[in-house]
Coordinates of C-alpha atoms in Angstrom, one line a residue:
X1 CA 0.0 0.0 0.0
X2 CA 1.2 3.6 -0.8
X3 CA 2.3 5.8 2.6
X4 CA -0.5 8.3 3.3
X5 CA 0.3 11.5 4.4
X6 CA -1.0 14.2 6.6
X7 CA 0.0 17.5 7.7
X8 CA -0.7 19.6 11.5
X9 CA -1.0 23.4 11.2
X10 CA -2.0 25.9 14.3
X11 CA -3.3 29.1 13.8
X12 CA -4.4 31.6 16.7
X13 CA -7.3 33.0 17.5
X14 CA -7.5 36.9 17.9
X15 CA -8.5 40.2 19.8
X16 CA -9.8 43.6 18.5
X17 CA -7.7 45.8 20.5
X18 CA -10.0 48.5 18.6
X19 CA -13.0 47.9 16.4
X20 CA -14.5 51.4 15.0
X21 CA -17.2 51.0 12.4
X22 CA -18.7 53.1 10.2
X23 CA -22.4 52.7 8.6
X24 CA -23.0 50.5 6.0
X25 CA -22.0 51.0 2.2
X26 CA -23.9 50.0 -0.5
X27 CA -22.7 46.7 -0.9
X28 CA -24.6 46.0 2.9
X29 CA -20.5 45.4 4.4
X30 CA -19.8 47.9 7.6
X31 CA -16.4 49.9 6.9
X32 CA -14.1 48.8 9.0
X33 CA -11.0 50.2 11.1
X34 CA -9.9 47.7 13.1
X35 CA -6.2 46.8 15.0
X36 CA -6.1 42.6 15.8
X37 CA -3.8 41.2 17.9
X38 CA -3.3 37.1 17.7
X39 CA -2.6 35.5 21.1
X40 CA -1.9 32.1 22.5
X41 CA -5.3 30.2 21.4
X42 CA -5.0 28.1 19.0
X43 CA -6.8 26.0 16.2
X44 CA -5.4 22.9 15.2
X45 CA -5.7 21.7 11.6
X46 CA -4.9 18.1 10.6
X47 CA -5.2 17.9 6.7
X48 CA -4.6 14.1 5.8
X49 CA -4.8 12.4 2.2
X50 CA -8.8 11.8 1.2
X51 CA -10.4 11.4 -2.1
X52 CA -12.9 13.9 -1.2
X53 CA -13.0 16.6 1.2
X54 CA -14.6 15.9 4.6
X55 CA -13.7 16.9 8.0
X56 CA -14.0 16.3 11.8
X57 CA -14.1 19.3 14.9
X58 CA -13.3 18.1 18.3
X59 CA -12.1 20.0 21.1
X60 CA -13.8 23.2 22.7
X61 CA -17.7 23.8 21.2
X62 CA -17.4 21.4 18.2
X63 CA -21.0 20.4 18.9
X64 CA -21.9 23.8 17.6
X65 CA -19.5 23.5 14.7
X66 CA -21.1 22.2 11.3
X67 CA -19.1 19.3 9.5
X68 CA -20.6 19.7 5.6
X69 CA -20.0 22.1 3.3
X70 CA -21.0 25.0 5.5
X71 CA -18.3 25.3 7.2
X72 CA -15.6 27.7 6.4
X73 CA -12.6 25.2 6.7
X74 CA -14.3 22.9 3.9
X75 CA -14.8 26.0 1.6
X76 CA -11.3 26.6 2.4
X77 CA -10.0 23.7 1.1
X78 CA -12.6 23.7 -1.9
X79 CA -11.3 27.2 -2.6
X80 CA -7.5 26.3 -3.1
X81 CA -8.4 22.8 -4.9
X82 CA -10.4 25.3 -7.5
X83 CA -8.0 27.8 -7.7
X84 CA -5.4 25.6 -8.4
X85 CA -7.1 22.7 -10.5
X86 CA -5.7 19.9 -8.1
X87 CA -8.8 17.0 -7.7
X88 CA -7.1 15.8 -4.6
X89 CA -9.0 15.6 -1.8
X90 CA -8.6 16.2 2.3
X91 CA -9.8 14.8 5.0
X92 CA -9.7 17.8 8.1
X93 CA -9.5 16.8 11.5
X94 CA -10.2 20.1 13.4
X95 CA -9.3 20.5 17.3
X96 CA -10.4 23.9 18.7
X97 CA -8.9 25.3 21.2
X98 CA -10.8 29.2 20.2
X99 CA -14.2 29.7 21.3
X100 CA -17.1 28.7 19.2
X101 CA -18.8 32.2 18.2
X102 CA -17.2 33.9 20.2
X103 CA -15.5 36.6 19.0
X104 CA -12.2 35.3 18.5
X105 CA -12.2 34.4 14.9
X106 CA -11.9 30.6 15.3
X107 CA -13.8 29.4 12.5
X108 CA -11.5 32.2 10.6
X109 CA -8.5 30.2 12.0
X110 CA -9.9 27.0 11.0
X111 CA -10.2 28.5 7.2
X112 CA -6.4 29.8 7.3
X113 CA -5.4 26.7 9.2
X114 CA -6.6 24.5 6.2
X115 CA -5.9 26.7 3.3
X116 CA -1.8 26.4 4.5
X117 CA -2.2 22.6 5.6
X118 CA -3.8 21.9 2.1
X119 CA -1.5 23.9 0.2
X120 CA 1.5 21.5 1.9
X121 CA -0.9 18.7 1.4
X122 CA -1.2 19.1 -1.9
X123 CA 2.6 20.3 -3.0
X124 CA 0.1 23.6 -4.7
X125 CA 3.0 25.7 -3.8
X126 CA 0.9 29.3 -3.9
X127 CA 2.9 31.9 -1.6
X128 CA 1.8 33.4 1.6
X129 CA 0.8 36.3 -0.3
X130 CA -1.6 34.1 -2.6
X131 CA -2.9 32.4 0.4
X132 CA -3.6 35.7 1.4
X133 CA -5.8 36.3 -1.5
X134 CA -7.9 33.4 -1.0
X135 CA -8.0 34.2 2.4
X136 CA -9.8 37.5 1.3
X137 CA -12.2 35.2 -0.4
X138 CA -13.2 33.3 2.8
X139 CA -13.8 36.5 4.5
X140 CA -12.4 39.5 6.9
X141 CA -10.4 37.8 10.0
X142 CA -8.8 34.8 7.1
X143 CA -6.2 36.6 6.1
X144 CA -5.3 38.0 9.6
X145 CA -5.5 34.5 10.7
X146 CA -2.5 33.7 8.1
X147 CA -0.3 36.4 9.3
X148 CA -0.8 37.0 12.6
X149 CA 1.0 39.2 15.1
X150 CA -0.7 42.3 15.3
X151 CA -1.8 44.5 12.3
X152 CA -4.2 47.0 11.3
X153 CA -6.9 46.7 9.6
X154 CA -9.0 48.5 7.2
X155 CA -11.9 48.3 4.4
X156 CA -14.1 45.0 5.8
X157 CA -11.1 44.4 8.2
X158 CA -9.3 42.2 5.7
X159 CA -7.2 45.0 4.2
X160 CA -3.8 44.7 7.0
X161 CA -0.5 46.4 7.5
X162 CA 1.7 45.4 10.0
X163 CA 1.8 47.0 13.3
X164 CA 4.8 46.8 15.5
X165 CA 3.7 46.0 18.8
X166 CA 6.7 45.6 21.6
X167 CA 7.0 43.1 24.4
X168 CA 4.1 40.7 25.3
X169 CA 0.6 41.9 26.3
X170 CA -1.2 39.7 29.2
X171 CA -4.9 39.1 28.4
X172 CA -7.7 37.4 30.6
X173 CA -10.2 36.1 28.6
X174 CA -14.0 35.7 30.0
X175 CA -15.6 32.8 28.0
X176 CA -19.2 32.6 27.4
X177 CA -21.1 29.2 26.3
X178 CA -23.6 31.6 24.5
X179 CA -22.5 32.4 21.1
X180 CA -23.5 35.5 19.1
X181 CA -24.1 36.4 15.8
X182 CA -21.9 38.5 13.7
X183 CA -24.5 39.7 11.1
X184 CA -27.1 40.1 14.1
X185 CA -24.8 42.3 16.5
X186 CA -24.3 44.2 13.3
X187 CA -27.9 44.7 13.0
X188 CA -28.4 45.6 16.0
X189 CA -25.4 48.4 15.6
X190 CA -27.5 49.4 12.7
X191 CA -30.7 49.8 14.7
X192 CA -28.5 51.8 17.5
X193 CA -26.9 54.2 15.1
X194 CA -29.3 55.9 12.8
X195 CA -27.5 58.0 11.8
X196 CA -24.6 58.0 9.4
X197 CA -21.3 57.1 11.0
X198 CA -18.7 58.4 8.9
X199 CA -15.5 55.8 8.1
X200 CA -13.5 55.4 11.3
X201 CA -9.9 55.8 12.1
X202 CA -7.4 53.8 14.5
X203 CA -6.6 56.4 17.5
X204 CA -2.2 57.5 16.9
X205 CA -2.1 57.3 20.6
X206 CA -3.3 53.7 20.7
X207 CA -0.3 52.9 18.1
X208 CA 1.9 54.6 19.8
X209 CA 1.2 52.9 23.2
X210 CA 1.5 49.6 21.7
X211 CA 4.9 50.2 20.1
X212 CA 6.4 51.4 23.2
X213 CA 5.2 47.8 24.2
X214 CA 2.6 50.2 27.3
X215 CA 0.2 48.6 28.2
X216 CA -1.4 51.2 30.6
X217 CA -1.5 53.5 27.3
X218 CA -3.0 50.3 25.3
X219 CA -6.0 50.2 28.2
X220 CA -6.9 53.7 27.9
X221 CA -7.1 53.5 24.5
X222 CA -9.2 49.9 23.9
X223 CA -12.5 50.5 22.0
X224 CA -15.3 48.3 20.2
X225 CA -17.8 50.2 18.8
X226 CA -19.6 46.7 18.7
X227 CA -20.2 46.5 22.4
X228 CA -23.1 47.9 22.9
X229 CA -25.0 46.1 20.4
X230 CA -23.4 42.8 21.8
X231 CA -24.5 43.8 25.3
X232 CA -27.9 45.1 24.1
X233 CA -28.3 41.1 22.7
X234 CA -26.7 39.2 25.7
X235 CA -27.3 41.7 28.8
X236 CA -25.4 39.3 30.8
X237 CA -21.7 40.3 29.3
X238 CA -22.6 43.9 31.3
X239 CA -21.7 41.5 34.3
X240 CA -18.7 39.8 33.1
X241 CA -17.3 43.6 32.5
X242 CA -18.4 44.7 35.8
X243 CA -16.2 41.7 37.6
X244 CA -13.0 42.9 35.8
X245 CA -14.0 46.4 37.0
X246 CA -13.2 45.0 40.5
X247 CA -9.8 43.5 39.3
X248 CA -6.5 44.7 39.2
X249 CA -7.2 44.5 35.1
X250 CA -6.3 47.7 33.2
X251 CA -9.3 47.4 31.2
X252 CA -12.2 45.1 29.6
X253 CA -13.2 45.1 26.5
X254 CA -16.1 42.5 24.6
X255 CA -14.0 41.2 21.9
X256 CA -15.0 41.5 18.3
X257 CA -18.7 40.7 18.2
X258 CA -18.7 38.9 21.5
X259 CA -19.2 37.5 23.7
X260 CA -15.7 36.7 24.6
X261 CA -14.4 39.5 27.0
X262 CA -10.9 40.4 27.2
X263 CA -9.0 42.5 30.0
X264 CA -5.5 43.6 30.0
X265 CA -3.1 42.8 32.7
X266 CA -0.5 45.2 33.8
X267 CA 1.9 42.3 34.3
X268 CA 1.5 38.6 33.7
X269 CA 1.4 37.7 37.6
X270 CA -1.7 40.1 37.8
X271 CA -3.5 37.8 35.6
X272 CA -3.8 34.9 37.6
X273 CA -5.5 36.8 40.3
X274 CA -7.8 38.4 38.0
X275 CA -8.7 35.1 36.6
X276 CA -9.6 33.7 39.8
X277 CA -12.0 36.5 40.9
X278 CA -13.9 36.3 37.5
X279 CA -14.1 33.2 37.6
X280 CA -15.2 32.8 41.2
X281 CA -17.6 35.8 40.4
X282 CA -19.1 32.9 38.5
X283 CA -20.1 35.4 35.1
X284 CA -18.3 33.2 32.8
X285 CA -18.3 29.5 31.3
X286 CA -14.3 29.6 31.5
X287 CA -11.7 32.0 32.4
X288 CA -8.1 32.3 30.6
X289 CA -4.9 33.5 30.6
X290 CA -3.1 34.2 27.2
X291 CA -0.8 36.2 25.6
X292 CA -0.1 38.1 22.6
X293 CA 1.1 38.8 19.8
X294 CA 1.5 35.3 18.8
X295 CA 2.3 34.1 15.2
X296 CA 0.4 33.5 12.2
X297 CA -1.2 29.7 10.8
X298 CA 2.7 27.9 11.0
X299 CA 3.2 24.0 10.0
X300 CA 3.4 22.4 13.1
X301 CA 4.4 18.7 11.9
X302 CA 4.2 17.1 8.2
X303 CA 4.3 12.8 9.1
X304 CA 4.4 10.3 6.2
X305 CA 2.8 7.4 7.8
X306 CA 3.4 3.3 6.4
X307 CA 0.5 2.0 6.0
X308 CA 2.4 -1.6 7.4

């Protein structure tokens, strides 16, 4: 029999350090002006030799996570077998380690995840910056998915520059095992802001803070304009900011369209003890400590296995 091989690629889940929207453009997308920063959560992707593409999700919510052609890993891997005329197939074996709707991009990293693993799988050879492409495809947080870090980003989000960001920012993260809706906390922005909201900017003094690697100046200047449509839909994440309030955090902040909240520790040995109070405040499903900014989707282990 022929050796079958399969390849392991981890890509992080992210924060919104800022989210600033503007009112929709004709095309129904939000404008965007957004500065992500990846941290230590990670997807796993396992893409392993198939005649068709089919995949599996274990690990943190994967009962919420479709399996067929819905979900954005599949059409990742469809994408790059199109765009590149292989017929090879994949089998994905998806271990989630990013909350399920929650904010954090997960299913994003899933899609970058598999676009690199299959690419390797494959031998399709496209370079990071025609991953990047199709990651544009797949939707705003793909390509920020590939590159990780932390980077700015503009248009629906997708359009990114590097940002420099010095040192290692804590972050406590306050899990929630109620998802939400992107295109619904959108709507409900819509409904809360009548009134046209011109296209945003990312604050200088937020930029500045986090290239002198501050993260008292990053605190002061952490923004969603997103939160109060996410609160508005799950009142209960007013709570979960109110326990950080009585932390030594710097500052809280829902992440992306929620309900994942993130604070900012001053130092990484504050963290622990604001984990434990927000979690003993008993507002969230899970309470964790990671840090950022970590790297973009990387090949963690390519095995040729005999089938003997």
């Amino acid at each position: 029999m022929t050796p079958s091989r399969s390849v392991h690629v981890r890509a992080p889940g992210k924060i919104n350090v800022a989210l600033r929207v503007g009112s929709a453009r004709a095309d129904g997308y939000h404008p965007l002006a957004t500065v992500f920063q990846a941290v230590t959560l990670y997807e796993d992707v396992v893409a392993e030799e198939a005649e068709t593409i089919s995949l599996t999700v274990t690990g943190r919510g994967a009962d919420r996570v479709p399996t067929d052609s819905s979900n954005l890993a599949w059409r990742a891997a469809r994408l790059l077998a199109d765009a590149t005329g292989t017929d090879a197939g994949a089998h994905l074996r998806i271990t989630k380690g990013v909350p399920t709707a929650g904010g954090m991009a997960g299913g994003s990293a899933d899609a970058a995840a598999a676009l690199l693993a299959c690419d390797l799988l494959w031998h399709t050879g496209l370079a990071r910056e025609e991953l990047g492409e199709l990651a544009a495809e797949l939707g705003a947080d793909v390509p920020f998915a590939l590159t990780g870090q932390t980077a700015v980003g503009v248009g629906r989000g997708d359009v990114l520059t590097p940002a420099l960001a010095r040192g290692r920012f804590t972050w406590v993260l306050a899990l929630s095992d109620q998802g939400l809706s992107t295109p619904e906390v959108f709507r409900a922005w819509d409904a809360q802001n009548p009134d046209p909201v011109p296209v945003p900017e990312i604050d200088a003094e937020l930029m500045h803070a986090l290239v002198a690697g501050d993260p008292h100046g990053v605190a002061r200047h952490l923004v969603n304009d997103l939160q109060p449509a996410a609160i508005a839909l799950l009142p209960t994440l007013q709570d979960v900011v109110d326990a950080f309030e009585e932390t030594a955090a710097l500052a809280a902040i829902v992440s992306g369209s929620g309900p994942t909240v993130a604070a900012l520790a001053a130092r990484p040995e504050d963290a622990a003890e604001i984990a434990a109070y927000v979690a003993a405040a008993g507002v969230a499903s899970d309470v964790l400590v990671v840090s950022g900014p970590a790297l973009g989707a990387r090949l963690v282990e390519s095995v040729v296995s005999d089938p003997d």
